[in-house]
GROMACS .gro file of C-alpha atoms in nm:
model
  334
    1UNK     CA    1   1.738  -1.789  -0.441
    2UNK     CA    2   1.758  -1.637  -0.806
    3UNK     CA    3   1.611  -1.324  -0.757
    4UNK     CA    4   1.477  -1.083  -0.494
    5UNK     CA    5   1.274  -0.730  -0.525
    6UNK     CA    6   1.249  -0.532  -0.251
    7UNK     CA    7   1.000  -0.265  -0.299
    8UNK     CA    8   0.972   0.021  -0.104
    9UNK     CA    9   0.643   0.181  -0.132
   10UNK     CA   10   0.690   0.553  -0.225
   11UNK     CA   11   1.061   0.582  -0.186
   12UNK     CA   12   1.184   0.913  -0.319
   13UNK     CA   13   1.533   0.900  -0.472
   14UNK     CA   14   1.566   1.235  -0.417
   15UNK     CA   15   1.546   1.171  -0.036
   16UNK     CA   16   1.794   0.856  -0.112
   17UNK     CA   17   2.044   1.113  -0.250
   18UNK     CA   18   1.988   1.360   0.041
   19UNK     CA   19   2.009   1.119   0.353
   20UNK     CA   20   2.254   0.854   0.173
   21UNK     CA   21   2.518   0.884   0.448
   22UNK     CA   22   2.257   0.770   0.726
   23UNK     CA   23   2.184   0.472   0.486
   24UNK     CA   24   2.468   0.227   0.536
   25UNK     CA   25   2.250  -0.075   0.361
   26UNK     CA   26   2.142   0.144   0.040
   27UNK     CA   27   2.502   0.275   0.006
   28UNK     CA   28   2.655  -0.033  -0.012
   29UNK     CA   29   2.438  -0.199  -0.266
   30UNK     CA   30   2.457   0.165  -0.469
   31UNK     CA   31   2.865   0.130  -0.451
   32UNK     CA   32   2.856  -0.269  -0.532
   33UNK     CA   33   2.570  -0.253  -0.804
   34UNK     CA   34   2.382  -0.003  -1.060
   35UNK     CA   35   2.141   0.279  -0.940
   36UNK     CA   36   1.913   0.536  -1.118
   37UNK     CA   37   1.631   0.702  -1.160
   38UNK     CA   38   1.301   0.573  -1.349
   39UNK     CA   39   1.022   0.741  -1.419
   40UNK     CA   40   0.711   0.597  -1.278
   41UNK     CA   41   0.384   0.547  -1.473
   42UNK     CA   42   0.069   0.799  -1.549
   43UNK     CA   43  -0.112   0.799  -1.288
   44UNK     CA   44   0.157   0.772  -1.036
   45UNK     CA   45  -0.043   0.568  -0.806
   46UNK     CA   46   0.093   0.193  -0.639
   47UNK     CA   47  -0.180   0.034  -0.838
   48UNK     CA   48  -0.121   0.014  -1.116
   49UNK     CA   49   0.305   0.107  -1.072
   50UNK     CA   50   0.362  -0.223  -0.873
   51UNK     CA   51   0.199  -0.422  -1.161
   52UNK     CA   52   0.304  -0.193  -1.448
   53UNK     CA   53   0.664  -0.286  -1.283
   54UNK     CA   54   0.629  -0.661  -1.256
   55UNK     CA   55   0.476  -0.694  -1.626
   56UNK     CA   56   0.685  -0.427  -1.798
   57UNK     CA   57   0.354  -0.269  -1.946
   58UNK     CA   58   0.172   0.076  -1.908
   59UNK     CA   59  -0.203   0.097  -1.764
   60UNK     CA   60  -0.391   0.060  -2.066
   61UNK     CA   61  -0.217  -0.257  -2.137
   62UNK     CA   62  -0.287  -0.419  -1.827
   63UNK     CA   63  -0.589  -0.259  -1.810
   64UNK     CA   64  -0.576  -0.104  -1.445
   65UNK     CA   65  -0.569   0.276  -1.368
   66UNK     CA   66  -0.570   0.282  -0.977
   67UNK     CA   67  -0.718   0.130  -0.626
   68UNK     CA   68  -1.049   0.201  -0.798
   69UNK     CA   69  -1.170   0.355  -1.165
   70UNK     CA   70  -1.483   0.387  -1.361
   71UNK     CA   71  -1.422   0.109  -1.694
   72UNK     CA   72  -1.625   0.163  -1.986
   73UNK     CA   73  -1.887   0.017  -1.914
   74UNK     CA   74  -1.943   0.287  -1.639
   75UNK     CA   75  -1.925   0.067  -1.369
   76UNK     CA   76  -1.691   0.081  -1.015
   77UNK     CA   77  -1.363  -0.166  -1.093
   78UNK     CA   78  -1.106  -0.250  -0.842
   79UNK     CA   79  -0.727  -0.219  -0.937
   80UNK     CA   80  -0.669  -0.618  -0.924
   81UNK     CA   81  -0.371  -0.813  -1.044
   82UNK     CA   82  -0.474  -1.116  -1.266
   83UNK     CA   83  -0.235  -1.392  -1.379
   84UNK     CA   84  -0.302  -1.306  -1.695
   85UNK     CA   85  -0.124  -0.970  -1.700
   86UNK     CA   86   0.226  -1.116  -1.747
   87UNK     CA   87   0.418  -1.036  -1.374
   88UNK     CA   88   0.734  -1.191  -1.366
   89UNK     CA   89   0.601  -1.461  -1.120
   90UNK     CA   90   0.370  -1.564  -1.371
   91UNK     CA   91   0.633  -1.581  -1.600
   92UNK     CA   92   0.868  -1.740  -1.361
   93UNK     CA   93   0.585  -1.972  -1.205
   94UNK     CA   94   0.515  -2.113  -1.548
   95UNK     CA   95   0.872  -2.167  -1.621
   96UNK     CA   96   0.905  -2.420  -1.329
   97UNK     CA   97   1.081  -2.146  -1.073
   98UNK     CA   98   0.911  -2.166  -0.690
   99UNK     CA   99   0.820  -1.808  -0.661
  100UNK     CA  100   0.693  -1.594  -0.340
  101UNK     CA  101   0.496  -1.310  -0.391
  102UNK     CA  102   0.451  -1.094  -0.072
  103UNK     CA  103   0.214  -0.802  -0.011
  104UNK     CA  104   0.233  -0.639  -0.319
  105UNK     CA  105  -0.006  -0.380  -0.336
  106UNK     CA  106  -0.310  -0.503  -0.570
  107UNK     CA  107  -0.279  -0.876  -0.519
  108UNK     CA  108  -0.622  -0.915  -0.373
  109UNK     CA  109  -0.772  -1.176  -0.396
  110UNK     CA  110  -0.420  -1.428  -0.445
  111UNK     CA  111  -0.396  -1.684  -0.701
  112UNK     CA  112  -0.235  -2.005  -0.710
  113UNK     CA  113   0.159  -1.994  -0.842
  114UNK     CA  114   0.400  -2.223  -0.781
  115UNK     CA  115   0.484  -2.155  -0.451
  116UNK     CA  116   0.310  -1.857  -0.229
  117UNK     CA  117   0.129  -1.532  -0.257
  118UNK     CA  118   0.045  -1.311   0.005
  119UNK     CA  119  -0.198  -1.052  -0.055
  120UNK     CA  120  -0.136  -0.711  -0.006
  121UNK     CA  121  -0.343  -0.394   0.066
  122UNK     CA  122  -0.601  -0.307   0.015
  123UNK     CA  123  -0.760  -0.677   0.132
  124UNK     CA  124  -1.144  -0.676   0.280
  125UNK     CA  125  -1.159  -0.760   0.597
  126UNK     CA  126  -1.254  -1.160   0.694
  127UNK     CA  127  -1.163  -1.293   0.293
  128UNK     CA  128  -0.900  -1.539   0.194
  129UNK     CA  129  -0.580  -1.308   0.175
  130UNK     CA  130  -0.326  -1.601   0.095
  131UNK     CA  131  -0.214  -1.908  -0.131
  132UNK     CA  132  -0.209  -2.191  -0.025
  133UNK     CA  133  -0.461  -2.027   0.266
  134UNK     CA  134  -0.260  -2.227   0.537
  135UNK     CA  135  -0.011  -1.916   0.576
  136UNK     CA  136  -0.284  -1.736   0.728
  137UNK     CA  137  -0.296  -1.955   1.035
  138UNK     CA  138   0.076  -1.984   1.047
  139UNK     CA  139   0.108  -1.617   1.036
  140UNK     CA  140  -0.161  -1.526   1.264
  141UNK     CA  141   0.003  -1.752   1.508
  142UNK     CA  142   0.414  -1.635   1.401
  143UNK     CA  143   0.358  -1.266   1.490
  144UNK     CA  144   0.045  -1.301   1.705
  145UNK     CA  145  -0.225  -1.141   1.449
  146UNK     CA  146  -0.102  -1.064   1.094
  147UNK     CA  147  -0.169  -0.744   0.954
  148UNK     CA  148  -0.197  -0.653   0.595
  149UNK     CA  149  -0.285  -0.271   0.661
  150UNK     CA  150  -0.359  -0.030   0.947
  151UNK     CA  151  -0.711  -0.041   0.970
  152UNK     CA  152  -0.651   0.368   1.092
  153UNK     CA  153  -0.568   0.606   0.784
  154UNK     CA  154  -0.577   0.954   0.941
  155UNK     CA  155  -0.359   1.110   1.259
  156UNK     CA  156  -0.591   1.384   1.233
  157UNK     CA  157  -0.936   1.178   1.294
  158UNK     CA  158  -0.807   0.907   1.491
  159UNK     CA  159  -0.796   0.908   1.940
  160UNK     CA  160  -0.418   0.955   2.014
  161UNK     CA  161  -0.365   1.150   1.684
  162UNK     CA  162   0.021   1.113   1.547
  163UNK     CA  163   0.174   0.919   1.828
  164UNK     CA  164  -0.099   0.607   1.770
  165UNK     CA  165  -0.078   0.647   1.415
  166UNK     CA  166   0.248   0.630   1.391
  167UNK     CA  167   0.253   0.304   1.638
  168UNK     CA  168   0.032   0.132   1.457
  169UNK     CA  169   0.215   0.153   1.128
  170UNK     CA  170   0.560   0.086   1.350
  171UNK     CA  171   0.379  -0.273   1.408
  172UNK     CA  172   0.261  -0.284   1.071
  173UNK     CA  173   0.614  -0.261   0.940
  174UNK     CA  174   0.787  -0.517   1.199
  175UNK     CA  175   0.541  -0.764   1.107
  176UNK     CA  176   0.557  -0.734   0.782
  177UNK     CA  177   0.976  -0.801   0.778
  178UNK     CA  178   0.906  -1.102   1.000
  179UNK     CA  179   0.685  -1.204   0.796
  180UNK     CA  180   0.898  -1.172   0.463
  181UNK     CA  181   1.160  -1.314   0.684
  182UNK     CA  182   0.965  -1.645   0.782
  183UNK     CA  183   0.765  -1.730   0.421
  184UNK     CA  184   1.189  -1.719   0.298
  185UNK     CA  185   1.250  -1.986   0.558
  186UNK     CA  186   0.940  -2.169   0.487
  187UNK     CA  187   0.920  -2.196   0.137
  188UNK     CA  188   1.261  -2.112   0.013
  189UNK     CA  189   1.172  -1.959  -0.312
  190UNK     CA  190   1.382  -1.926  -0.606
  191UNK     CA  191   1.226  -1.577  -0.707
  192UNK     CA  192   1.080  -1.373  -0.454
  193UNK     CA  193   0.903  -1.032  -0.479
  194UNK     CA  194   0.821  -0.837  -0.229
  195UNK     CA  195   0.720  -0.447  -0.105
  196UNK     CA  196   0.738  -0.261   0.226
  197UNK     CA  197   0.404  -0.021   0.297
  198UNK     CA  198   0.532   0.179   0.609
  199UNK     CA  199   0.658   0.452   0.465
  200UNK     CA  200   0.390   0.539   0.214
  201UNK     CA  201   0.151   0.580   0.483
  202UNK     CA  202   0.391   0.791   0.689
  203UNK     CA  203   0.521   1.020   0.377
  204UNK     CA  204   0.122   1.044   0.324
  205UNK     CA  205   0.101   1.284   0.678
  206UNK     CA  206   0.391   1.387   0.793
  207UNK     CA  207   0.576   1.500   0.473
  208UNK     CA  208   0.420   1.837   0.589
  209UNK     CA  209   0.671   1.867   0.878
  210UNK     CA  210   0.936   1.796   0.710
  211UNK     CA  211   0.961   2.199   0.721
  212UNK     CA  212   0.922   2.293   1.008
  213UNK     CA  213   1.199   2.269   1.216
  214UNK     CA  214   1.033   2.341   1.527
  215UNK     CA  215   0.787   2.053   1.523
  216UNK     CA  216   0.886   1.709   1.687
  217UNK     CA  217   0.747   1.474   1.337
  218UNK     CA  218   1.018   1.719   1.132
  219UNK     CA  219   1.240   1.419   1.129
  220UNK     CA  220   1.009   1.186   1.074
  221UNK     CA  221   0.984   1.053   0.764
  222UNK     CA  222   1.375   1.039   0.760
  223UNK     CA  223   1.342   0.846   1.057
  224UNK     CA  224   1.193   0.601   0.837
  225UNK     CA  225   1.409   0.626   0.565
  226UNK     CA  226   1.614   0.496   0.835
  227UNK     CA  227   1.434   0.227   0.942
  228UNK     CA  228   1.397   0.057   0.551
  229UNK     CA  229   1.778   0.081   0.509
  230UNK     CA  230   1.752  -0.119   0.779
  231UNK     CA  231   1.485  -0.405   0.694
  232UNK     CA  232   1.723  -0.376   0.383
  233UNK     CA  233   1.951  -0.509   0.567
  234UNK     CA  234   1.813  -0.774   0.715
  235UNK     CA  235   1.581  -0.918   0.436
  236UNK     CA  236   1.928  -0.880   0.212
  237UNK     CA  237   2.073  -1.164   0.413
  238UNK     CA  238   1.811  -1.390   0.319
  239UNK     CA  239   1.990  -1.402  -0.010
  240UNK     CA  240   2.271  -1.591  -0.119
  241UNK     CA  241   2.586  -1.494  -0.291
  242UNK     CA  242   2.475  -1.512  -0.648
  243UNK     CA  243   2.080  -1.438  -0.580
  244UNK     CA  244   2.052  -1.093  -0.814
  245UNK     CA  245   1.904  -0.828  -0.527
  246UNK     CA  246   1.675  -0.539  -0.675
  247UNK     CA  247   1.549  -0.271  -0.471
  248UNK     CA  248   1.278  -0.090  -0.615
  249UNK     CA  249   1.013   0.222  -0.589
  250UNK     CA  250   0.709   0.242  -0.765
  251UNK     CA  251   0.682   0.590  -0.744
  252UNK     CA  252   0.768   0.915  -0.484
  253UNK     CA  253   0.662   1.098  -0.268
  254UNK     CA  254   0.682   1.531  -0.186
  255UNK     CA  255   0.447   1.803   0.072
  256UNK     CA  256   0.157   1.863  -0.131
  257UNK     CA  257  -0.071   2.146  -0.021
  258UNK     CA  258  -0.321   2.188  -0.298
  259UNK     CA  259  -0.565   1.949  -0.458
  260UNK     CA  260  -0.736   1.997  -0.811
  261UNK     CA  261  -1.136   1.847  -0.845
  262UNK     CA  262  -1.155   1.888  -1.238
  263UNK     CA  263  -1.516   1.749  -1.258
  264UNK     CA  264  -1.601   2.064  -0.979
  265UNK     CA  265  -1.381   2.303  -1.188
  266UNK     CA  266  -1.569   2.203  -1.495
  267UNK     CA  267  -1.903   2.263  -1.318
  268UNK     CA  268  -1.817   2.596  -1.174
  269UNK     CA  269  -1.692   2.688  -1.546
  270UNK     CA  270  -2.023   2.558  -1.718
  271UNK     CA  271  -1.858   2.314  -1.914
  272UNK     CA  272  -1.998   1.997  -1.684
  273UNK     CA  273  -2.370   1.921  -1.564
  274UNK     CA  274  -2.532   1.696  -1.386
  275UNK     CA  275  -2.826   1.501  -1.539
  276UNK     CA  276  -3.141   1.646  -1.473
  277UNK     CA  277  -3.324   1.552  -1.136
  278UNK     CA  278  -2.966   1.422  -0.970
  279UNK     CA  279  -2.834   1.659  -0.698
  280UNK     CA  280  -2.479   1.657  -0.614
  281UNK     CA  281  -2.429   1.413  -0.258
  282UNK     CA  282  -2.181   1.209  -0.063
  283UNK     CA  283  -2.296   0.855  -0.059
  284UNK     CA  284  -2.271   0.666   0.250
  285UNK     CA  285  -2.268   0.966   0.522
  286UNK     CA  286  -2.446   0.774   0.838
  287UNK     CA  287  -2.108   0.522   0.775
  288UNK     CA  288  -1.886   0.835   0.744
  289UNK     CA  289  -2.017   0.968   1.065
  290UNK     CA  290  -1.975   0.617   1.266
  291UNK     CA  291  -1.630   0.600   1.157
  292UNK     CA  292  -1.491   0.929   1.264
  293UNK     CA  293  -1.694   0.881   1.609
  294UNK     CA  294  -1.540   0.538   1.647
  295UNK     CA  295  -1.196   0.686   1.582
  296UNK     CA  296  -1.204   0.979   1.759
  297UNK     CA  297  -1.353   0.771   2.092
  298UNK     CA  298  -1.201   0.417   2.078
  299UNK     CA  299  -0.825   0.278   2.095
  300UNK     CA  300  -0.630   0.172   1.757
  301UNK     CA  301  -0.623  -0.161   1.929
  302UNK     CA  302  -0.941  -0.208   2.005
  303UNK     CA  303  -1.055  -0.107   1.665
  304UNK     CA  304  -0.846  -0.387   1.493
  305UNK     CA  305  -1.029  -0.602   1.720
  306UNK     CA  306  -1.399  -0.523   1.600
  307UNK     CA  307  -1.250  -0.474   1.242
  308UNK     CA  308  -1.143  -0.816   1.267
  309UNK     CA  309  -1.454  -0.993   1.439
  310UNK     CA  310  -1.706  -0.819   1.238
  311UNK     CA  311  -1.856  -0.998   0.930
  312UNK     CA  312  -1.655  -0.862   0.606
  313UNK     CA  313  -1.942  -0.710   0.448
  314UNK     CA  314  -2.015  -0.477   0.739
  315UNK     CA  315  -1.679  -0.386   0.788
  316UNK     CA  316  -1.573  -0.271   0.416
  317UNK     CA  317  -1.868  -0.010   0.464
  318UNK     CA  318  -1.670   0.174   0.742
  319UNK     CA  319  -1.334   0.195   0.561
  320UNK     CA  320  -1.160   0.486   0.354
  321UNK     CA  321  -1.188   0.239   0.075
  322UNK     CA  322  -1.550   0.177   0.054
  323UNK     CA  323  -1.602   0.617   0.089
  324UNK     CA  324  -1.393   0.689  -0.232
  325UNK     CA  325  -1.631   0.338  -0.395
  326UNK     CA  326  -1.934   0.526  -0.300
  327UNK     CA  327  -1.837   0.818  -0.452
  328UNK     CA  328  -1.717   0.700  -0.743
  329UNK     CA  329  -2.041   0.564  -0.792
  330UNK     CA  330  -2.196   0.879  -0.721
  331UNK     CA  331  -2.015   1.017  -1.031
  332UNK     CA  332  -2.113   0.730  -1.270
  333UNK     CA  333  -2.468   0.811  -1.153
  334UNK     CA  334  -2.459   1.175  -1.188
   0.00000   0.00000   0.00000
């Protein structure tokens, strides 16, 4: 192997710095190699970062602004990579290199390179979430159901509140290192990129206890610090001797306790109107209200389940993704 990225979704090198001693893997590689700090992109969001990374270019050149955004011609886009952006597997691919891309936030739906591609969040449920599509099957049957995602996004609206949440993104992480671990051994790529999602969605909710002393998640999201200088270390000896090793963030991650709406600030101030005739509305509400009943009365498992058997379409309509698509909507419209 030439190269390998390791990306760790919403690392903070601040937290690096402050917990470096409990990080045997990431000290090593910061005593053998280079380390510093970049500056991620505007908006700070892993779409576009992860793609602004891979093709060296800011939004507006790639053309992608987040998950989802509004494009000029007023209409809902999703945040999706294209071959055409310039990654480096592109590049790489089209050079003659075997490359192995691996759940890379954005990569929905995956394209043919030469060599592999497996999609990362956020993927629809039932679609086509790998090239060549015979790594699904394989997958499935390695780690005995794949999973891109946790199909749960909230502690606080879900039946066993923090302790299933964080279980289910536990699994999430194992499976994704085994999986990283057998598409190496599979495919043997001479460039592989690849990102970790577990701690993202654990710095997402419990960055809020980080202080409080008193509260049992206070350690948490050092915990899991912890636990990616470890996958570290085992995905690092998947490389050879003279395979160049980069381990990457695409942005960070600090307690937030304040959000700013500037379309309802602009309202309030006079300065924004709706067109005449449209009231202000949340799209969508009977699928709002099925979703917090489900997950306030049924099992993380046996959610994944019906997530998994029900037809795609269905599905997306009861997901935090297809809410914030209905609302942006709702603003075009308005």
């Amino acid at each position: 192997m030439k190269l390998m990225v390791i990306g760790l979704d919403s690392a903070s090198p601040q937290f690096i710095d402050q917990w470096i001693e409990s990080l045997p893997n990431l000290r090593i590689l910061r005593h053998e190699g280079v380390h510093g700090v970049l500056e991620s992109i505007v908006p700070p969001s892993s779409v576009p970062a992860w793609q602004c990374f891979a093709s060296g270019k800011n939004p507006a050149k790639i053309g992608l602004w987040g998950f989802l955004s509004i494009g000029p011609d007023r209409k809902v886009r999703e945040g999706t990579t294209t071959p055409d952006m310039g990654c480096i597997w592109d590049l790489c691919s089209k050079s003659g290199l075997s490359v192995g891309v691996f759940n890379v936030p954005g990569t929905y739906p995956p394209y043919p390179v030469n060599g592999f591609m497996v999609s990362g969040f956020p993927t629809p449920p039932g679609k086509v979430w790998a090239y060549p599509e015979t790594i699904m099957k394989r997958l499935d049957a390695a780690l005995d159901g794949y999973d891109i995602d946790v199909p749960l996004t909230k502690p606080s609206e879900m039946r066993g509140g923090e302790e299933a949440y964080l279980a289910q993104v536990q699994s999430l992480h194992k499976k994704s290192v085994e999986a990283a671990k057998l598409l190496v051994s599979w495919f043997n790529p001479q460039v592989f990129v690849m990102t970790l999602q577990g701690l993202d969605l654990v710095q997402h909710d419990f960055s809020r206890y980080m202080d409080k002393p008193d509260s049992q998640y206070s350690n948490v999201v050092k915990d899991w610090y912890i636990k990616l200088d470890a996958a570290v270390g085992e995905l690092r000896s998947l490389a050879g001797p003279d395979t160049h090793l980069l381990v990457v963030s695409d942005h960070g991650s600090i307690p937030i306790s304040t959000s700013f709406h500037a379309n309802e600030f602009l309202q309030k101030q006079g300065l924004l109107r709706l067109k005449p005739g449209i009231e202000k509305k949340e799209g969508g509400e009977f699928y709002s209200r099925v979703r917090k009943l489900v997950l306030k009365n049924l099992s993380a498992n046996t959610i994944r389940t019906i997530y998994r058997l029900t037809p795609d379409r269905i599905a997306h309509k009861f997901t935090a993704s297809a809410y914030f698509e209905r609302l942006l909507a709702g603003l075009v419209e308005s």
